[in-house]
Short mmCIF file of C-alpha atoms in Angstrom, two decimals:
data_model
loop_
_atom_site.label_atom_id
_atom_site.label_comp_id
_atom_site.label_asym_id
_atom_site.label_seq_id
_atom_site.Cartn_x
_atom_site.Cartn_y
_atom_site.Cartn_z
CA UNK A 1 0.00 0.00 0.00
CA UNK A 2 1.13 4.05 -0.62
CA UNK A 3 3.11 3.11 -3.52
CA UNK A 4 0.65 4.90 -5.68
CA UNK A 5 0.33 4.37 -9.42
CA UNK A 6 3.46 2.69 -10.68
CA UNK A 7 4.40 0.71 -7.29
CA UNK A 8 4.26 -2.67 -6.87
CA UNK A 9 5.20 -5.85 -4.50
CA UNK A 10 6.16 -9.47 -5.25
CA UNK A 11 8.15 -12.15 -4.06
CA UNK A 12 11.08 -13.72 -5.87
CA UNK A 13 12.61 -17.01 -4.62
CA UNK A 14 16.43 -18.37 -5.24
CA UNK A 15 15.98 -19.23 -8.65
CA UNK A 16 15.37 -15.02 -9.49
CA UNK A 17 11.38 -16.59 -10.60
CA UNK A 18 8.40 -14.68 -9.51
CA UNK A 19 6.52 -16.37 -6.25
CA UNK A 20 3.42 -14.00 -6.47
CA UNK A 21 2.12 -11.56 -8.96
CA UNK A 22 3.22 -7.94 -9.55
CA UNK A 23 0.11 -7.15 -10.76
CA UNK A 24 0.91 -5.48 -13.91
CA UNK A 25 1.91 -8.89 -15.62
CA UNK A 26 -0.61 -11.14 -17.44
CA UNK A 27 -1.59 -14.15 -15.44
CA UNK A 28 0.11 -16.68 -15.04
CA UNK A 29 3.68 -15.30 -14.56
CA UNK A 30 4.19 -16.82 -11.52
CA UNK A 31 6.97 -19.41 -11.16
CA UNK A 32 7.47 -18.41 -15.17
CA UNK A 33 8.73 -14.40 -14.86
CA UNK A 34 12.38 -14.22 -14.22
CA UNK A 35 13.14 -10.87 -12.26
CA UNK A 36 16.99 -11.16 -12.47
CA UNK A 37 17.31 -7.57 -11.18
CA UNK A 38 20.06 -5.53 -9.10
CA UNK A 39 17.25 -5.04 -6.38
CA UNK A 40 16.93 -8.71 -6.04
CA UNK A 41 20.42 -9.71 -6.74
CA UNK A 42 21.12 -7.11 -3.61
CA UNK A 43 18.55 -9.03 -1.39
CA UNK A 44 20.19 -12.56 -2.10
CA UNK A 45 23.44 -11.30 -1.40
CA UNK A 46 23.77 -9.21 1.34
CA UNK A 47 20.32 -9.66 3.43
CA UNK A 48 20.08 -6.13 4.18
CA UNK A 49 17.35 -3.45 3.74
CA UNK A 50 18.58 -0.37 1.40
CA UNK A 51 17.18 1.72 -1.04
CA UNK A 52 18.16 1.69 -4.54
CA UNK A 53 17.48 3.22 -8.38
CA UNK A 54 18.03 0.18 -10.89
CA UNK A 55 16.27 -1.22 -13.89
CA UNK A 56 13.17 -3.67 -13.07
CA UNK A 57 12.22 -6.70 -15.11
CA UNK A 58 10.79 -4.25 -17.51
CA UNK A 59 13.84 -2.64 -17.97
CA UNK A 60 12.73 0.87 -16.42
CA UNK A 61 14.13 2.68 -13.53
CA UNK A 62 12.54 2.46 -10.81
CA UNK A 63 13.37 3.58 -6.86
CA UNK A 64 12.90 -0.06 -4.62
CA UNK A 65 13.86 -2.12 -2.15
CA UNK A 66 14.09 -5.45 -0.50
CA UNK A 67 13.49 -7.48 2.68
CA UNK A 68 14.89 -11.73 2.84
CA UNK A 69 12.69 -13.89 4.13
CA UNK A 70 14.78 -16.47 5.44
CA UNK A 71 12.32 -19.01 6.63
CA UNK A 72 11.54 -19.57 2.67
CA UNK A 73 14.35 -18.32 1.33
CA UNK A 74 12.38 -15.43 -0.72
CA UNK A 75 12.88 -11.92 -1.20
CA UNK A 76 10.26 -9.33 -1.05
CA UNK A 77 10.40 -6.36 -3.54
CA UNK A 78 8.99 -3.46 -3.76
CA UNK A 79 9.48 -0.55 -6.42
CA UNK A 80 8.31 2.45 -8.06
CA UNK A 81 8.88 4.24 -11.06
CA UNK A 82 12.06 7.06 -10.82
CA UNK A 83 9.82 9.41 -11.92
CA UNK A 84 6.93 9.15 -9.99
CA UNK A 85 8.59 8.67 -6.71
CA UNK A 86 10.72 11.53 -7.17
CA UNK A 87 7.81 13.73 -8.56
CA UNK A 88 7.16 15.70 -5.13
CA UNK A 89 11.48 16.22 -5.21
CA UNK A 90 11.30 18.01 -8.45
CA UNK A 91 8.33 20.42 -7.36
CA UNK A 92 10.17 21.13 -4.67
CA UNK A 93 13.50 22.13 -6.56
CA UNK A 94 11.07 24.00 -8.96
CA UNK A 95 9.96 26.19 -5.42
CA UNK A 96 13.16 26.61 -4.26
CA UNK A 97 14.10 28.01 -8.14
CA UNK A 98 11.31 30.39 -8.06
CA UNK A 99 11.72 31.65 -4.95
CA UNK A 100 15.61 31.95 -5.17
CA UNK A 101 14.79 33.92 -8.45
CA UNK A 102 12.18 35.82 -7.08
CA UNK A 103 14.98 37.00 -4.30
CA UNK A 104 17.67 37.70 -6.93
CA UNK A 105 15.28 40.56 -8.71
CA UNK A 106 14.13 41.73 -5.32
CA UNK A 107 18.10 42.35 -4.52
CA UNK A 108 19.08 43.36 -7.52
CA UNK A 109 16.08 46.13 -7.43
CA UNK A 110 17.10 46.85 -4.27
CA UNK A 111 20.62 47.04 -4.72
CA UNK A 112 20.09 49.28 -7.93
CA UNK A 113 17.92 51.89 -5.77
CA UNK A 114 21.10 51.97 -3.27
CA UNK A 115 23.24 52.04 -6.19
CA UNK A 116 21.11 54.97 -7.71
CA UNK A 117 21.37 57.20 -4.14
CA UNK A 118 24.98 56.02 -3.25
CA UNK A 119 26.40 57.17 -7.26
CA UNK A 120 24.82 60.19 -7.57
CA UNK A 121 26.79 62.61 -6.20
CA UNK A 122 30.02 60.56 -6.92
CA UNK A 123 28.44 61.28 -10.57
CA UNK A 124 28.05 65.06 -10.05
CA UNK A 125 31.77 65.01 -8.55
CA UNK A 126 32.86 63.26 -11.99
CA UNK A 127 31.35 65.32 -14.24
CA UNK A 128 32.34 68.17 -12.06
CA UNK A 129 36.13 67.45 -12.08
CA UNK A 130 35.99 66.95 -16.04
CA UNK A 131 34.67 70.52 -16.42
CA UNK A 132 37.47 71.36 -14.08
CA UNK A 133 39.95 69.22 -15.89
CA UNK A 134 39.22 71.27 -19.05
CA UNK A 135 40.37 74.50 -18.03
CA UNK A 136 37.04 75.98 -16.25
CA UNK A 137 38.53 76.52 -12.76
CA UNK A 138 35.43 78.86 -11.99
CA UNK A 139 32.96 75.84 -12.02
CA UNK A 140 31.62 74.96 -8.86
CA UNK A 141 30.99 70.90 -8.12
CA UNK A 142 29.32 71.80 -4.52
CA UNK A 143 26.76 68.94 -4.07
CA UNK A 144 24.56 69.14 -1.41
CA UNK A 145 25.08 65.87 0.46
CA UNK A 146 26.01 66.04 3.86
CA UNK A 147 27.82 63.08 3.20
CA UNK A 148 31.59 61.81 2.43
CA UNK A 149 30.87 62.47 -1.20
CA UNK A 150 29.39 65.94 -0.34
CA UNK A 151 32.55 67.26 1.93
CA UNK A 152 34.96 65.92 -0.96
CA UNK A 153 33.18 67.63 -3.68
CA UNK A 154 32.89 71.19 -1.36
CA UNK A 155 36.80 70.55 -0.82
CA UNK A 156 37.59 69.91 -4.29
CA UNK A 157 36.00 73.80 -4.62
CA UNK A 158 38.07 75.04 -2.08
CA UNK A 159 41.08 73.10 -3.72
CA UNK A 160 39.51 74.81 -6.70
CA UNK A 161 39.86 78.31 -5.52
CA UNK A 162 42.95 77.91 -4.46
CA UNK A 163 44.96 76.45 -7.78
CA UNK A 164 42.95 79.53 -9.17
CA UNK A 165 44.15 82.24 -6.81
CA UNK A 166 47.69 80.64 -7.21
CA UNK A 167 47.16 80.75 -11.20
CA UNK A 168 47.12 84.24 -10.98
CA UNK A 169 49.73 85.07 -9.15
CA UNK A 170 51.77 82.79 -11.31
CA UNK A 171 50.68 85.15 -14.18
CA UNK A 172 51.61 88.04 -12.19
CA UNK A 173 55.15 87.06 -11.76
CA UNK A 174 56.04 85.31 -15.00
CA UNK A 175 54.84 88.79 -16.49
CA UNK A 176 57.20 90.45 -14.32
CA UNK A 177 60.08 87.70 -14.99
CA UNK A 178 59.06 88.22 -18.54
CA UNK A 179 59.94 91.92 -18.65
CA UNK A 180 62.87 91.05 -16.34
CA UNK A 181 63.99 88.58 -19.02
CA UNK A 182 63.66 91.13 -22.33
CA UNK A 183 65.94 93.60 -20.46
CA UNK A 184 68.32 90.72 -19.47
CA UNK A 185 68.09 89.07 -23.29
CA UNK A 186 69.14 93.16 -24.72
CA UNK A 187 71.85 93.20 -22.47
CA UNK A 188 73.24 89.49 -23.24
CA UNK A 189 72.40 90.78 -27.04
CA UNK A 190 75.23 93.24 -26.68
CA UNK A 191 77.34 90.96 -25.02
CA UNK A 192 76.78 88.15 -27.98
CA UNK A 193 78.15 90.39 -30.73
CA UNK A 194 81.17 90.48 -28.38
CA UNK A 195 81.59 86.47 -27.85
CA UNK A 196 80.78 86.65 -31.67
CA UNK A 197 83.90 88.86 -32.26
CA UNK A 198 85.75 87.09 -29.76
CA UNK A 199 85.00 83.23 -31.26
CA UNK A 200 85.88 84.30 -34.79
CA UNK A 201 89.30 85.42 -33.27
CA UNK A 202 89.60 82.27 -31.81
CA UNK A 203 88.28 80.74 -35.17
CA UNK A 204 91.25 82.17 -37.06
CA UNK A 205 93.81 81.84 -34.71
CA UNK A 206 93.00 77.97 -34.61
CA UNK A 207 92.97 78.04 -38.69
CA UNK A 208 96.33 79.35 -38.25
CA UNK A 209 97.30 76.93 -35.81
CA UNK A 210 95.94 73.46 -37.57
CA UNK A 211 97.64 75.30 -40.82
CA UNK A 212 101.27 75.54 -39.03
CA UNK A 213 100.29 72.26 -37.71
CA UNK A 214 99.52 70.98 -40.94
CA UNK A 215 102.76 71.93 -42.61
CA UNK A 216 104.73 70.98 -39.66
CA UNK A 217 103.13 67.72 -40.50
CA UNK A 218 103.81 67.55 -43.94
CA UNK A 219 107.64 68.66 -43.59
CA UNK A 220 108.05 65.76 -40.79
CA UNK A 221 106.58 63.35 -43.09
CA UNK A 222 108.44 64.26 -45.86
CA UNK A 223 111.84 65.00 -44.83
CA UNK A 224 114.32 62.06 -45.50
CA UNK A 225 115.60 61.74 -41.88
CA UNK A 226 113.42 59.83 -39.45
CA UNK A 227 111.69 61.19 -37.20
CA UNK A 228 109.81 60.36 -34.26
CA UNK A 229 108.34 62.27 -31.12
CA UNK A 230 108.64 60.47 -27.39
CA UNK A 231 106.56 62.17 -24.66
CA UNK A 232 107.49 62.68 -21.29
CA UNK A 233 105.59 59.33 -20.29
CA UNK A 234 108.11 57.45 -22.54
CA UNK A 235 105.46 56.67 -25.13
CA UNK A 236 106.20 57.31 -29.20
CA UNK A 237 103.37 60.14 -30.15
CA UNK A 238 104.33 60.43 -33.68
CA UNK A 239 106.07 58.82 -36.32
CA UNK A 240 106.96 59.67 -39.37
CA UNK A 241 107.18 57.87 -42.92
CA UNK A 242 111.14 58.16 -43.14
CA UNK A 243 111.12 56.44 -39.62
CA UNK A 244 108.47 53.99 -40.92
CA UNK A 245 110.69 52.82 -43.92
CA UNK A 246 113.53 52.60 -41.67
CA UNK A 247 112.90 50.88 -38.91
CA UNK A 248 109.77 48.61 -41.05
CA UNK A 249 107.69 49.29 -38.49
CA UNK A 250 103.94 51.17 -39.20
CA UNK A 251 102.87 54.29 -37.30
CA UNK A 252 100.07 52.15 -35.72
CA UNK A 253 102.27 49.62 -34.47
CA UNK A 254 104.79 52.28 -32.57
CA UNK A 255 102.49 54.81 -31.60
CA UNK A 256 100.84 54.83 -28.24
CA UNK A 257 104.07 52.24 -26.78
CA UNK A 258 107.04 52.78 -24.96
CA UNK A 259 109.81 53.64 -27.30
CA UNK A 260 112.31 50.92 -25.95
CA UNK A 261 109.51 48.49 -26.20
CA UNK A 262 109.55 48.18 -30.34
CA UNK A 263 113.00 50.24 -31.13
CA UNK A 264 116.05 49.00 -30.21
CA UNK A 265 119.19 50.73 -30.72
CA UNK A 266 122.77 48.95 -30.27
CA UNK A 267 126.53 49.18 -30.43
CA UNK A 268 128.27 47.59 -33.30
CA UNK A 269 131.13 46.61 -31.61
CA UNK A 270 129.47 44.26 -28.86
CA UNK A 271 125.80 44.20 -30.55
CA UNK A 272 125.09 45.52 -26.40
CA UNK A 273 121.31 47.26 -26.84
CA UNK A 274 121.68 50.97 -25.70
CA UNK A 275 118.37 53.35 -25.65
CA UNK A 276 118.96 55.73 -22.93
CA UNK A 277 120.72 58.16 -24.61
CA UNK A 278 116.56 59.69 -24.44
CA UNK A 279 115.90 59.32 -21.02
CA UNK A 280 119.93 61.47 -20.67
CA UNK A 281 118.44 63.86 -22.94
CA UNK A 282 115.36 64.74 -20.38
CA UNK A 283 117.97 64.70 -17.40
CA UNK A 284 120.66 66.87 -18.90
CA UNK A 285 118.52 69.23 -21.17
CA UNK A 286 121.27 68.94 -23.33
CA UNK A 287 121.24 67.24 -27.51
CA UNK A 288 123.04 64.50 -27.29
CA UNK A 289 124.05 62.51 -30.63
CA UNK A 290 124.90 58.94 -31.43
CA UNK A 291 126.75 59.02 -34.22
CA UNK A 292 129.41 56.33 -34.00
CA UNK A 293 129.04 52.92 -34.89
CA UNK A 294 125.28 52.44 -33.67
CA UNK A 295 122.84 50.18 -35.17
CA UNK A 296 118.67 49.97 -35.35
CA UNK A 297 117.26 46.59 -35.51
CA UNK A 298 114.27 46.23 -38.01
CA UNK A 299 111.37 44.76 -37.30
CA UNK A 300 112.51 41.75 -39.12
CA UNK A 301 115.51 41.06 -37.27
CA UNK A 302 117.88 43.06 -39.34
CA UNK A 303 120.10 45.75 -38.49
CA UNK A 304 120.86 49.45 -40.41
CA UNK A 305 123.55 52.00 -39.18
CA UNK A 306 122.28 55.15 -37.88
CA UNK A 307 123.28 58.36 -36.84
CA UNK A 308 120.37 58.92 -33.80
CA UNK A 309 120.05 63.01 -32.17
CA UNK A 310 117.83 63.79 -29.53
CA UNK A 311 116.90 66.98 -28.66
CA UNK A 312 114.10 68.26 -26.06
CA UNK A 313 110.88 70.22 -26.89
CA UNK A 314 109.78 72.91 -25.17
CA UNK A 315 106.28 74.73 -25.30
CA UNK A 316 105.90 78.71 -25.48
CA UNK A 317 106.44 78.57 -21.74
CA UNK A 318 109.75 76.65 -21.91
CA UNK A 319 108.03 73.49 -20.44
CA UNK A 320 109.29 70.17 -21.51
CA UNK A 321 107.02 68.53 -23.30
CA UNK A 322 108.98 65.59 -24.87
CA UNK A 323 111.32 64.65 -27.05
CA UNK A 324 112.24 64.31 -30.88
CA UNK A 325 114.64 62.36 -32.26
CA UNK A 326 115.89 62.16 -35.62
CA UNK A 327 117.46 59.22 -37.44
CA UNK A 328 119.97 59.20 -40.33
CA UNK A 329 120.70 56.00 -42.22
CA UNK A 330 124.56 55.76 -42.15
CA UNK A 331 124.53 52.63 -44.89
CA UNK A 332 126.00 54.46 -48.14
CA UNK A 333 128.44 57.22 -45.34
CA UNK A 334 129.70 53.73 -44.27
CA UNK A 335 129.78 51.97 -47.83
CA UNK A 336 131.76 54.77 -48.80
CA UNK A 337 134.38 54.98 -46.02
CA UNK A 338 134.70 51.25 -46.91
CA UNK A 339 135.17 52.09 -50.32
CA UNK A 340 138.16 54.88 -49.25
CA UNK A 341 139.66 52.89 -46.80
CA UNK A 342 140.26 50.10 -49.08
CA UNK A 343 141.44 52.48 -52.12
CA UNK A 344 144.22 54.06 -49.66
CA UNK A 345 145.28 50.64 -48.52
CA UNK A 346 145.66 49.40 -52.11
CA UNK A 347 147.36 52.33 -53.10
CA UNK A 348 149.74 52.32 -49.77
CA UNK A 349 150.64 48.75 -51.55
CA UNK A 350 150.87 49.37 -54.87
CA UNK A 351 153.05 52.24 -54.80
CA UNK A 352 155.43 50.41 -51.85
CA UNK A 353 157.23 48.21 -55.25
CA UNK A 354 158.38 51.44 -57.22
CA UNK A 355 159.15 54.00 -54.02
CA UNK A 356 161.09 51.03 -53.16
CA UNK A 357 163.26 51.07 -56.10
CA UNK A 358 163.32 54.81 -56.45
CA UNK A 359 164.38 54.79 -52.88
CA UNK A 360 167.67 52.48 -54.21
CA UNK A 361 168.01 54.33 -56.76
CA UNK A 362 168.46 57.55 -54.80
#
């Protein structure tokens, strides 16, 4: 009884056949239906009441349950269609939709009314700062809330004021800086067709100077002497083409180093490397010249007779700024007293035979 339209009772023994009706089959379905169901399967197997949704014999879903009867070794089933039984569950889910919907307008009406009287002035204040934002500093936001919103926007008025009072005297003094600044620019005016005057002096007298320079250049490069320029650090600062041919070594390969580093001069008597005839030359303010027998080695290994003078240079206030030296190559000066030496010794010879006899003679 109560299971209403679709529900129905019957007993199932061990074999899974029907022991009574169902009343929904035809007759004679007893001991001849076989209800091989999860509900009854459940009842065989564990002997406990529960509630479960699983197909029937009809294949439908249905909500049932079981109780064992052990003295016969049946099972008593009852079930009811899903739907039915869980009818009054879906009405109430419906309620429970309708009123939850029904209290999301009534809060969202509510909260748009709040939403409406809270905004307001912040809108006001919005619109008001944009007008003031634009350049209208006379525009007055002033709502009349007595609230947060209602002091801020009366401040920002105040705030207002003030930025315009300041505004003006802002104007008042850059017009006064402004005259200040036209009397100052007339004056410098005077004074800039002096610097003019002045920088075009300067402007010729460094033409004059990079032209010296130039030709001072030129001359040092041309000359047939070497020539090279040793600072007071020790380091080669110039170097010219004679020096370059030489000693084989390139301007960029000298310049910038310590002079003893890449030249090396040396005695020919005991090949004994000898380069501080420059650093004497700094301490003793005096030329000195090695001129006797001294040799530069090449940069590829070789060596040429020189003739090396050094000679400190001095700037227009007789301050030592470095020294040049100047290199002579001594190869045809020594092929030629070669040459003379051997023509006097051959002629000392030759005429030994007949000054001889002469000698006799007399």
């Amino acid at each position: 009884t109560g299971l209403q339209t679709t529900g129905k009772t019957y007993l199932v023994g061990l074999d899974y056949l029907m022991r009574s009706d169902s009343g929904e089959l035809k007759e004679g379905s007893v001991l001849k239906q076989r209800v091989e169901t999860d509900n009854a399967k459940n009842c065989f197997s564990s002997y406990e009441e529960q509630v479960i949704i699983a197909k029937d014999y009809r294949g439908a879903l249905t909500l049932g349950s079981h109780l064992y009867i052990p003295e016969v070794k049946w099972c008593l089933l009852a079930e009811i269609d899903e739907a039915e039984a869980l009818a009054p569950l879906e009405r109430i889910k419906l309620l429970y939709a309708l009123v939850g919907l029904g209290l999301l307008l009534l809060s969202y009406a509510v909260a748009s009314w709040l939403s409406q009287k809270i905004s307001k002035p912040i809108v006001e204040l919005n619109r008001g700062t944009k007008i003031i934002g634009q350049g209208n500093l006379s525009y007055q936001v002033g709502t009349k809330f007595n609230d947060e919103v209602g002091e801020l926007s009366r401040a920002f008025d105040f705030m207002t004021g003030a930025i315009r009072q300041s505004r003006k005297d802002v104007d008042r003094k850059v017009l006064e800086q402004t005259k200040e600044i036209r009397q100052q620019a007339r004056k410098l005016g005077k004074d800039h067709q002096i610097i003019v005057r002045v920088l075009e002096e300067v402007k010729s007298e460094r033409d004059k100077t990079t032209k010296q320079r130039d030709k001072l250049n030129a001359i040092l490069h041309g000359i047939g002497d070497g020539v090279f320029f040793v600072g007071r650090d020790g380091k080669i600062t110039m170097f010219n083409e004679a020096a370059r041919n030489m000693s084989g070594f390139g301007a960029h390969e000298v310049v910038g180093k310590q002079y003893h580093e890449v030249l090396k001069f040396k005695y020919q008597e005991d090949a004994k490397v000898y380069h501080k005839f420059i650093e004497q030359t700094f301490k003793s303010h005096r030329i000195i010249e090695m001129s006797h027998h001294v040799l530069l080695e090449k940069k590829n290994g070789k060596d040429v007779p020189v003739n090396a003078i050094a000679s400190l240079l001095r700037d227009k206030r007789d301050k030592v700024i470095g020294c040049i030296v100047v290199l002579r190559d001594m190869t045809k000066e020594e092929k030629v007293e070669k040459m003379k030496t051997e023509f006097v010794s051959l002629a000392s010879h030759q005429l030994r035979t007949p000054l001889s006899a002469i000698k006799w003679f007399l």
